[in-house]
Amino acid sequence: MHRFANPARFLRLSAALRPWAFGVALLTLAAGLWLALFDSPPDYQQGETVRIMYIHVPSAWMAMMVYATMAVASAVGLVWKHPVAELYTKAAAPLGAGFTALCLLTGSLWGQPMWGTWWVWDARLTSVLILFFVYLGYIVLVSAFDDPQRGLKAGAVLTLVGAVNLPVIKFSVDWWNTLHQPASVMKLGGSTLDASMLWPLLLMAVAFTALFAWLVLLRTETEIAERRIRALRLAAATAARRTDAPGLEQPIG
């Protein structure tokens, strides 16, 4: 882990991984969408509306997965002062917020024909909405400080506190009597989905994961570049102040 605390080493690794992540995202997204839209059958109860699942479920997985990685990176940044971990958390937050917003939007579109309403204050829906607000809170908090380092530390604390919401999202359908259906893919007894629906869903999950990997590597590289620019500007400003400062008068004689 400490090997990648060196930004230069991370940048070399990121440059090697980004093309692969983009290629996997492109191929699996194309294959997943084709199978989801044209090959998989309609559901016997939900009909064609079940195809929303192929966007909704992977985006829900990503909303939680991205936040979990942010929580781990925040802990690493606070405990071991890992600079790349701190910048990763900042880079990942808008992407996680985007996946969460997509999850909420597609869930609303799916819920309207199934439940007869666009929104209910269901335990699963409410906890995901809280997750979305925590993402937004992190983004605002990090940008609220004049000192970027203080903002990153405050954001890391918020991320770790907000992580308690993840098990609530995961187990809300088991702990409370909710409208949201229970887990049907990741179950101890195996998936209850037919293979014709399961494979497109898994392909879309891989596509979303690879897309996130590509984007977060790119954004982390940008964050590293911005930090270097700030350091250079600060060094230049410090040097300019020293140059402009009046020298001490030398004694005559």
PDB file of C-alpha atoms in Angstrom:
ATOM      1  CA  MET A   1       0.000   0.000   0.000  1.00  0.00           C
ATOM      2  CA  HIS A   2       2.782   2.415   0.923  1.00  0.00           C
ATOM      3  CA  ARG A   3       4.408   1.860  -2.478  1.00  0.00           C
ATOM      4  CA  PHE A   4       1.555   3.772  -4.105  1.00  0.00           C
ATOM      5  CA  ALA A   5       1.757   6.675  -1.676  1.00  0.00           C
ATOM      6  CA  ASN A   6       4.294   7.985  -4.158  1.00  0.00           C
ATOM      7  CA  PRO A   7       2.202   9.952  -6.694  1.00  0.00           C
ATOM      8  CA  ALA A   8       4.703   9.321  -9.505  1.00  0.00           C
ATOM      9  CA  ARG A   9       4.460   5.548  -9.002  1.00  0.00           C
ATOM     10  CA  PHE A  10       0.666   5.764  -8.889  1.00  0.00           C
ATOM     11  CA  LEU A  11       0.597   7.772 -12.105  1.00  0.00           C
ATOM     12  CA  ARG A  12       2.627   5.112 -13.908  1.00  0.00           C
ATOM     13  CA  LEU A  13       0.274   2.395 -12.691  1.00  0.00           C
ATOM     14  CA  SER A  14      -2.791   4.441 -13.595  1.00  0.00           C
ATOM     15  CA  ALA A  15      -1.498   5.106 -17.109  1.00  0.00           C
ATOM     16  CA  ALA A  16      -1.094   1.358 -17.616  1.00  0.00           C
ATOM     17  CA  LEU A  17      -4.516   0.420 -16.220  1.00  0.00           C
ATOM     18  CA  ARG A  18      -6.729   3.112 -17.754  1.00  0.00           C
ATOM     19  CA  PRO A  19      -6.779   1.749 -21.348  1.00  0.00           C
ATOM     20  CA  TRP A  20      -7.684  -1.724 -20.073  1.00  0.00           C
ATOM     21  CA  ALA A  21     -10.458  -0.374 -17.878  1.00  0.00           C
ATOM     22  CA  PHE A  22     -11.865   1.633 -20.779  1.00  0.00           C
ATOM     23  CA  GLY A  23     -11.733  -1.364 -23.122  1.00  0.00           C
ATOM     24  CA  VAL A  24     -13.454  -3.679 -20.635  1.00  0.00           C
ATOM     25  CA  ALA A  25     -16.115  -1.034 -19.948  1.00  0.00           C
ATOM     26  CA  LEU A  26     -16.808  -0.532 -23.648  1.00  0.00           C
ATOM     27  CA  LEU A  27     -17.043  -4.233 -24.521  1.00  0.00           C
ATOM     28  CA  THR A  28     -19.099  -5.340 -21.518  1.00  0.00           C
ATOM     29  CA  LEU A  29     -21.424  -2.342 -21.775  1.00  0.00           C
ATOM     30  CA  ALA A  30     -22.153  -3.102 -25.431  1.00  0.00           C
ATOM     31  CA  ALA A  31     -22.674  -6.817 -24.758  1.00  0.00           C
ATOM     32  CA  GLY A  32     -24.714  -6.198 -21.609  1.00  0.00           C
ATOM     33  CA  LEU A  33     -27.038  -3.686 -23.230  1.00  0.00           C
ATOM     34  CA  TRP A  34     -27.592  -5.936 -26.247  1.00  0.00           C
ATOM     35  CA  LEU A  35     -28.487  -8.924 -24.059  1.00  0.00           C
ATOM     36  CA  ALA A  36     -30.575  -6.820 -21.682  1.00  0.00           C
ATOM     37  CA  LEU A  37     -32.618  -5.099 -24.389  1.00  0.00           C
ATOM     38  CA  PHE A  38     -32.918  -7.723 -27.120  1.00  0.00           C
ATOM     39  CA  ASP A  39     -32.039 -11.181 -25.786  1.00  0.00           C
ATOM     40  CA  SER A  40     -33.347 -11.449 -22.219  1.00  0.00           C
ATOM     41  CA  PRO A  41     -37.056 -12.251 -21.831  1.00  0.00           C
ATOM     42  CA  PRO A  42     -39.670 -10.001 -20.195  1.00  0.00           C
ATOM     43  CA  ASP A  43     -40.678 -10.881 -16.655  1.00  0.00           C
ATOM     44  CA  TYR A  44     -43.856 -12.881 -16.230  1.00  0.00           C
ATOM     45  CA  GLN A  45     -45.212 -10.311 -13.755  1.00  0.00           C
ATOM     46  CA  GLN A  46     -43.429  -7.045 -14.584  1.00  0.00           C
ATOM     47  CA  GLY A  47     -43.309  -7.429 -18.343  1.00  0.00           C
ATOM     48  CA  GLU A  48     -40.903  -5.192 -20.257  1.00  0.00           C
ATOM     49  CA  THR A  49     -40.414  -2.833 -17.302  1.00  0.00           C
ATOM     50  CA  VAL A  50     -38.055  -5.391 -15.784  1.00  0.00           C
ATOM     51  CA  ARG A  51     -35.386  -4.159 -18.224  1.00  0.00           C
ATOM     52  CA  ILE A  52     -34.900  -1.136 -15.955  1.00  0.00           C
ATOM     53  CA  MET A  53     -33.266  -3.642 -13.601  1.00  0.00           C
ATOM     54  CA  TYR A  54     -30.185  -3.855 -15.821  1.00  0.00           C
ATOM     55  CA  ILE A  55     -29.383  -0.197 -15.062  1.00  0.00           C
ATOM     56  CA  HIS A  56     -30.935   0.143 -11.621  1.00  0.00           C
ATOM     57  CA  VAL A  57     -29.310  -2.806  -9.882  1.00  0.00           C
ATOM     58  CA  PRO A  58     -25.709  -2.201 -11.085  1.00  0.00           C
ATOM     59  CA  SER A  59     -25.992   1.499 -10.232  1.00  0.00           C
ATOM     60  CA  ALA A  60     -27.201   0.543  -6.728  1.00  0.00           C
ATOM     61  CA  TRP A  61     -24.268  -1.833  -6.317  1.00  0.00           C
ATOM     62  CA  MET A  62     -21.871   0.868  -7.481  1.00  0.00           C
ATOM     63  CA  ALA A  63     -23.367   3.492  -5.160  1.00  0.00           C
ATOM     64  CA  MET A  64     -22.512   1.282  -2.191  1.00  0.00           C
ATOM     65  CA  MET A  65     -19.219  -0.064  -3.529  1.00  0.00           C
ATOM     66  CA  VAL A  66     -17.814   3.372  -4.343  1.00  0.00           C
ATOM     67  CA  TYR A  67     -18.689   4.640  -0.882  1.00  0.00           C
ATOM     68  CA  ALA A  68     -17.109   1.569   0.733  1.00  0.00           C
ATOM     69  CA  THR A  69     -13.848   2.224  -1.126  1.00  0.00           C
ATOM     70  CA  MET A  70     -14.023   5.876  -0.082  1.00  0.00           C
ATOM     71  CA  ALA A  71     -14.400   4.834   3.566  1.00  0.00           C
ATOM     72  CA  VAL A  72     -11.359   2.546   3.318  1.00  0.00           C
ATOM     73  CA  ALA A  73      -9.329   5.255   1.574  1.00  0.00           C
ATOM     74  CA  SER A  74     -10.396   7.811   4.193  1.00  0.00           C
ATOM     75  CA  ALA A  75      -9.195   5.544   6.999  1.00  0.00           C
ATOM     76  CA  VAL A  76      -5.887   4.990   5.191  1.00  0.00           C
ATOM     77  CA  GLY A  77      -5.496   8.729   4.646  1.00  0.00           C
ATOM     78  CA  LEU A  78      -6.196   9.606   8.271  1.00  0.00           C
ATOM     79  CA  VAL A  79      -4.083   6.868   9.859  1.00  0.00           C
ATOM     80  CA  TRP A  80      -1.129   6.588   7.469  1.00  0.00           C
ATOM     81  CA  LYS A  81      -1.261  10.072   5.873  1.00  0.00           C
ATOM     82  CA  HIS A  82      -1.509   8.442   2.442  1.00  0.00           C
ATOM     83  CA  PRO A  83      -1.739  11.380  -0.020  1.00  0.00           C
ATOM     84  CA  VAL A  84      -3.083   9.374  -2.963  1.00  0.00           C
ATOM     85  CA  ALA A  85      -5.786   7.800  -0.779  1.00  0.00           C
ATOM     86  CA  GLU A  86      -7.016  11.262   0.186  1.00  0.00           C
ATOM     87  CA  LEU A  87      -7.120  12.385  -3.437  1.00  0.00           C
ATOM     88  CA  TYR A  88      -8.826   9.134  -4.487  1.00  0.00           C
ATOM     89  CA  THR A  89     -11.645   9.828  -2.030  1.00  0.00           C
ATOM     90  CA  LYS A  90     -12.150  13.298  -3.453  1.00  0.00           C
ATOM     91  CA  ALA A  91     -12.048  11.962  -7.015  1.00  0.00           C
ATOM     92  CA  ALA A  92     -14.503   9.145  -6.320  1.00  0.00           C
ATOM     93  CA  ALA A  93     -17.178  11.192  -4.517  1.00  0.00           C
ATOM     94  CA  PRO A  94     -18.825  12.827  -7.584  1.00  0.00           C
ATOM     95  CA  LEU A  95     -18.829   9.476  -9.384  1.00  0.00           C
ATOM     96  CA  GLY A  96     -20.477   7.770  -6.439  1.00  0.00           C
ATOM     97  CA  ALA A  97     -23.041  10.563  -6.242  1.00  0.00           C
ATOM     98  CA  GLY A  98     -23.765  10.072  -9.942  1.00  0.00           C
ATOM     99  CA  PHE A  99     -24.332   6.327  -9.526  1.00  0.00           C
ATOM    100  CA  THR A 100     -26.583   6.987  -6.525  1.00  0.00           C
ATOM    101  CA  ALA A 101     -28.625   9.560  -8.438  1.00  0.00           C
ATOM    102  CA  LEU A 102     -28.994   7.080 -11.325  1.00  0.00           C
ATOM    103  CA  CYS A 103     -30.100   4.424  -8.843  1.00  0.00           C
ATOM    104  CA  LEU A 104     -32.747   6.719  -7.365  1.00  0.00           C
ATOM    105  CA  LEU A 105     -33.972   7.856 -10.790  1.00  0.00           C
ATOM    106  CA  THR A 106     -34.280   4.373 -12.289  1.00  0.00           C
ATOM    107  CA  GLY A 107     -35.803   3.090  -9.049  1.00  0.00           C
ATOM    108  CA  SER A 108     -38.471   5.773  -9.302  1.00  0.00           C
ATOM    109  CA  LEU A 109     -39.159   4.876 -12.946  1.00  0.00           C
ATOM    110  CA  TRP A 110     -39.388   1.205 -12.017  1.00  0.00           C
ATOM    111  CA  GLY A 111     -41.470   1.797  -8.916  1.00  0.00           C
ATOM    112  CA  GLN A 112     -44.194   3.832 -10.588  1.00  0.00           C
ATOM    113  CA  PRO A 113     -45.685   0.981 -12.682  1.00  0.00           C
ATOM    114  CA  MET A 114     -45.023  -1.600  -9.944  1.00  0.00           C
ATOM    115  CA  TRP A 115     -46.156   0.302  -6.856  1.00  0.00           C
ATOM    116  CA  GLY A 116     -48.355   2.936  -8.455  1.00  0.00           C
ATOM    117  CA  THR A 117     -46.225   5.811  -7.152  1.00  0.00           C
ATOM    118  CA  TRP A 118     -42.887   7.443  -7.984  1.00  0.00           C
ATOM    119  CA  TRP A 119     -41.641   7.444  -4.395  1.00  0.00           C
ATOM    120  CA  VAL A 120     -42.379   5.859  -1.035  1.00  0.00           C
ATOM    121  CA  TRP A 121     -40.561   6.427   2.242  1.00  0.00           C
ATOM    122  CA  ASP A 122     -39.435   2.842   2.230  1.00  0.00           C
ATOM    123  CA  ALA A 123     -36.454   1.828   4.407  1.00  0.00           C
ATOM    124  CA  ARG A 124     -34.288   0.908   1.397  1.00  0.00           C
ATOM    125  CA  LEU A 125     -35.220   4.001  -0.627  1.00  0.00           C
ATOM    126  CA  THR A 126     -34.792   6.356   2.322  1.00  0.00           C
ATOM    127  CA  SER A 127     -31.377   4.960   3.281  1.00  0.00           C
ATOM    128  CA  VAL A 128     -30.158   5.271  -0.331  1.00  0.00           C
ATOM    129  CA  LEU A 129     -31.411   8.871  -0.390  1.00  0.00           C
ATOM    130  CA  ILE A 130     -29.413   9.512   2.794  1.00  0.00           C
ATOM    131  CA  LEU A 131     -26.370   8.045   1.046  1.00  0.00           C
ATOM    132  CA  PHE A 132     -26.863  10.501  -1.813  1.00  0.00           C
ATOM    133  CA  PHE A 133     -26.976  13.413   0.637  1.00  0.00           C
ATOM    134  CA  VAL A 134     -23.822  12.156   2.369  1.00  0.00           C
ATOM    135  CA  TYR A 135     -22.055  12.141  -1.005  1.00  0.00           C
ATOM    136  CA  LEU A 136     -23.185  15.723  -1.613  1.00  0.00           C
ATOM    137  CA  GLY A 137     -22.198  16.700   1.919  1.00  0.00           C
ATOM    138  CA  TYR A 138     -18.698  15.362   1.377  1.00  0.00           C
ATOM    139  CA  ILE A 139     -18.313  17.262  -1.900  1.00  0.00           C
ATOM    140  CA  VAL A 140     -19.452  20.529  -0.301  1.00  0.00           C
ATOM    141  CA  LEU A 141     -17.399  20.045   2.875  1.00  0.00           C
ATOM    142  CA  VAL A 142     -14.133  19.342   1.068  1.00  0.00           C
ATOM    143  CA  SER A 143     -14.538  22.527  -0.959  1.00  0.00           C
ATOM    144  CA  ALA A 144     -15.526  24.685   2.035  1.00  0.00           C
ATOM    145  CA  PHE A 145     -11.990  25.171   3.420  1.00  0.00           C
ATOM    146  CA  ASP A 146      -9.334  27.571   2.188  1.00  0.00           C
ATOM    147  CA  ASP A 147      -6.733  24.959   3.136  1.00  0.00           C
ATOM    148  CA  PRO A 148      -7.373  21.915   0.866  1.00  0.00           C
ATOM    149  CA  GLN A 149      -5.686  19.572   3.352  1.00  0.00           C
ATOM    150  CA  ARG A 150      -8.084  20.527   6.137  1.00  0.00           C
ATOM    151  CA  GLY A 151     -10.991  19.989   3.783  1.00  0.00           C
ATOM    152  CA  LEU A 152      -9.765  16.490   2.900  1.00  0.00           C
ATOM    153  CA  LYS A 153      -9.412  15.580   6.572  1.00  0.00           C
ATOM    154  CA  ALA A 154     -12.880  16.877   7.429  1.00  0.00           C
ATOM    155  CA  GLY A 155     -14.299  14.988   4.452  1.00  0.00           C
ATOM    156  CA  ALA A 156     -12.557  11.793   5.567  1.00  0.00           C
ATOM    157  CA  VAL A 157     -14.174  12.020   9.001  1.00  0.00           C
ATOM    158  CA  LEU A 158     -17.592  12.559   7.410  1.00  0.00           C
ATOM    159  CA  THR A 159     -17.032   9.580   5.107  1.00  0.00           C
ATOM    160  CA  LEU A 160     -16.208   7.280   8.005  1.00  0.00           C
ATOM    161  CA  VAL A 161     -19.245   8.439   9.983  1.00  0.00           C
ATOM    162  CA  GLY A 162     -21.502   8.012   6.964  1.00  0.00           C
ATOM    163  CA  ALA A 163     -20.273   4.438   6.442  1.00  0.00           C
ATOM    164  CA  VAL A 164     -22.681   3.261   9.154  1.00  0.00           C
ATOM    165  CA  ASN A 165     -25.429   3.744   6.568  1.00  0.00           C
ATOM    166  CA  LEU A 166     -24.069   0.994   4.290  1.00  0.00           C
ATOM    167  CA  PRO A 167     -25.245  -1.988   6.382  1.00  0.00           C
ATOM    168  CA  VAL A 168     -28.589  -0.238   6.828  1.00  0.00           C
ATOM    169  CA  ILE A 169     -28.991  -0.095   3.037  1.00  0.00           C
ATOM    170  CA  LYS A 170     -27.884  -3.706   2.613  1.00  0.00           C
ATOM    171  CA  PHE A 171     -30.031  -5.281   5.325  1.00  0.00           C
ATOM    172  CA  SER A 172     -33.000  -2.889   5.388  1.00  0.00           C
ATOM    173  CA  VAL A 173     -35.143  -5.341   3.386  1.00  0.00           C
ATOM    174  CA  ASP A 174     -34.385  -8.020   6.003  1.00  0.00           C
ATOM    175  CA  TRP A 175     -34.746  -5.889   9.116  1.00  0.00           C
ATOM    176  CA  TRP A 176     -38.012  -4.167   8.187  1.00  0.00           C
ATOM    177  CA  ASN A 177     -41.151  -5.016   6.255  1.00  0.00           C
ATOM    178  CA  THR A 178     -40.558  -2.935   3.123  1.00  0.00           C
ATOM    179  CA  LEU A 179     -42.021  -2.637  -0.350  1.00  0.00           C
ATOM    180  CA  HIS A 180     -38.606  -3.149  -1.893  1.00  0.00           C
ATOM    181  CA  GLN A 181     -37.987  -6.735  -2.932  1.00  0.00           C
ATOM    182  CA  PRO A 182     -35.320  -8.721  -1.030  1.00  0.00           C
ATOM    183  CA  ALA A 183     -31.982  -9.717  -2.529  1.00  0.00           C
ATOM    184  CA  SER A 184     -32.304 -12.036  -5.518  1.00  0.00           C
ATOM    185  CA  VAL A 185     -28.739 -12.170  -6.870  1.00  0.00           C
ATOM    186  CA  MET A 186     -26.338 -12.287  -3.905  1.00  0.00           C
ATOM    187  CA  LYS A 187     -27.955 -14.855  -1.632  1.00  0.00           C
ATOM    188  CA  LEU A 188     -26.522 -17.689   0.431  1.00  0.00           C
ATOM    189  CA  GLY A 189     -28.731 -20.160  -1.394  1.00  0.00           C
ATOM    190  CA  GLY A 190     -27.717 -18.865  -4.806  1.00  0.00           C
ATOM    191  CA  SER A 191     -29.329 -16.461  -7.228  1.00  0.00           C
ATOM    192  CA  THR A 192     -33.051 -16.774  -7.920  1.00  0.00           C
ATOM    193  CA  LEU A 193     -32.694 -15.104 -11.322  1.00  0.00           C
ATOM    194  CA  ASP A 194     -32.779 -17.191 -14.473  1.00  0.00           C
ATOM    195  CA  ALA A 195     -29.491 -17.325 -16.392  1.00  0.00           C
ATOM    196  CA  SER A 196     -31.047 -15.376 -19.281  1.00  0.00           C
ATOM    197  CA  MET A 197     -31.473 -12.436 -16.903  1.00  0.00           C
ATOM    198  CA  LEU A 198     -28.500 -13.046 -14.614  1.00  0.00           C
ATOM    199  CA  TRP A 199     -25.784 -12.882 -17.289  1.00  0.00           C
ATOM    200  CA  PRO A 200     -26.838  -9.496 -18.749  1.00  0.00           C
ATOM    201  CA  LEU A 201     -27.088  -8.155 -15.200  1.00  0.00           C
ATOM    202  CA  LEU A 202     -23.586  -9.356 -14.322  1.00  0.00           C
ATOM    203  CA  LEU A 203     -22.185  -7.958 -17.576  1.00  0.00           C
ATOM    204  CA  MET A 204     -23.694  -4.567 -16.788  1.00  0.00           C
ATOM    205  CA  ALA A 205     -22.213  -4.749 -13.278  1.00  0.00           C
ATOM    206  CA  VAL A 206     -18.756  -5.406 -14.757  1.00  0.00           C
ATOM    207  CA  ALA A 207     -19.280  -2.564 -17.247  1.00  0.00           C
ATOM    208  CA  PHE A 208     -20.219  -0.091 -14.507  1.00  0.00           C
ATOM    209  CA  THR A 209     -17.257  -1.203 -12.386  1.00  0.00           C
ATOM    210  CA  ALA A 210     -14.799  -0.830 -15.255  1.00  0.00           C
ATOM    211  CA  LEU A 211     -16.284   2.540 -16.198  1.00  0.00           C
ATOM    212  CA  PHE A 212     -15.846   3.722 -12.630  1.00  0.00           C
ATOM    213  CA  ALA A 213     -12.249   2.451 -12.565  1.00  0.00           C
ATOM    214  CA  TRP A 214     -11.423   4.348 -15.749  1.00  0.00           C
ATOM    215  CA  LEU A 215     -13.038   7.564 -14.570  1.00  0.00           C
ATOM    216  CA  VAL A 216     -11.673   7.494 -11.030  1.00  0.00           C
ATOM    217  CA  LEU A 217      -8.123   6.859 -12.254  1.00  0.00           C
ATOM    218  CA  LEU A 218      -8.463   9.799 -14.627  1.00  0.00           C
ATOM    219  CA  ARG A 219      -9.906  12.047 -11.926  1.00  0.00           C
ATOM    220  CA  THR A 220      -7.240  11.018  -9.400  1.00  0.00           C
ATOM    221  CA  GLU A 221      -4.527  11.888 -11.921  1.00  0.00           C
ATOM    222  CA  THR A 222      -6.196  15.292 -12.320  1.00  0.00           C
ATOM    223  CA  GLU A 223      -6.277  15.797  -8.549  1.00  0.00           C
ATOM    224  CA  ILE A 224      -2.549  14.982  -8.327  1.00  0.00           C
ATOM    225  CA  ALA A 225      -1.803  17.475 -11.110  1.00  0.00           C
ATOM    226  CA  GLU A 226      -3.859  20.170  -9.372  1.00  0.00           C
ATOM    227  CA  ARG A 227      -2.031  19.555  -6.104  1.00  0.00           C
ATOM    228  CA  ARG A 228       1.310  19.935  -7.870  1.00  0.00           C
ATOM    229  CA  ILE A 229       0.156  23.171  -9.498  1.00  0.00           C
ATOM    230  CA  ARG A 230      -0.937  24.563  -6.114  1.00  0.00           C
ATOM    231  CA  ALA A 231       2.431  23.613  -4.604  1.00  0.00           C
ATOM    232  CA  LEU A 232       4.318  25.303  -7.450  1.00  0.00           C
ATOM    233  CA  ARG A 233       2.202  28.458  -7.159  1.00  0.00           C
ATOM    234  CA  LEU A 234       2.743  28.552  -3.407  1.00  0.00           C
ATOM    235  CA  ALA A 235       6.496  28.114  -3.851  1.00  0.00           C
ATOM    236  CA  ALA A 236       6.564  30.854  -6.492  1.00  0.00           C
ATOM    237  CA  ALA A 237       4.558  33.212  -4.275  1.00  0.00           C
ATOM    238  CA  THR A 238       6.859  32.511  -1.314  1.00  0.00           C
ATOM    239  CA  ALA A 239       9.937  33.158  -3.436  1.00  0.00           C
ATOM    240  CA  ALA A 240       8.429  36.403  -4.754  1.00  0.00           C
ATOM    241  CA  ARG A 241       7.710  37.639  -1.220  1.00  0.00           C
ATOM    242  CA  ARG A 242      11.284  36.923  -0.182  1.00  0.00           C
ATOM    243  CA  THR A 243      12.605  38.769  -3.228  1.00  0.00           C
ATOM    244  CA  ASP A 244      10.407  41.797  -2.608  1.00  0.00           C
ATOM    245  CA  ALA A 245      11.157  41.946   1.116  1.00  0.00           C
ATOM    246  CA  PRO A 246      13.461  44.892   2.068  1.00  0.00           C
ATOM    247  CA  GLY A 247      16.957  43.838   3.049  1.00  0.00           C
ATOM    248  CA  LEU A 248      18.558  44.708   6.354  1.00  0.00           C
ATOM    249  CA  GLU A 249      20.553  47.948   6.321  1.00  0.00           C
ATOM    250  CA  GLN A 250      24.262  47.302   6.455  1.00  0.00           C
ATOM    251  CA  PRO A 251      26.345  49.427   8.918  1.00  0.00           C
ATOM    252  CA  ILE A 252      28.630  52.016   7.322  1.00  0.00           C
ATOM    253  CA  GLY A 253      32.316  52.145   8.093  1.00  0.00           C
TER     254      GLY A 253
END
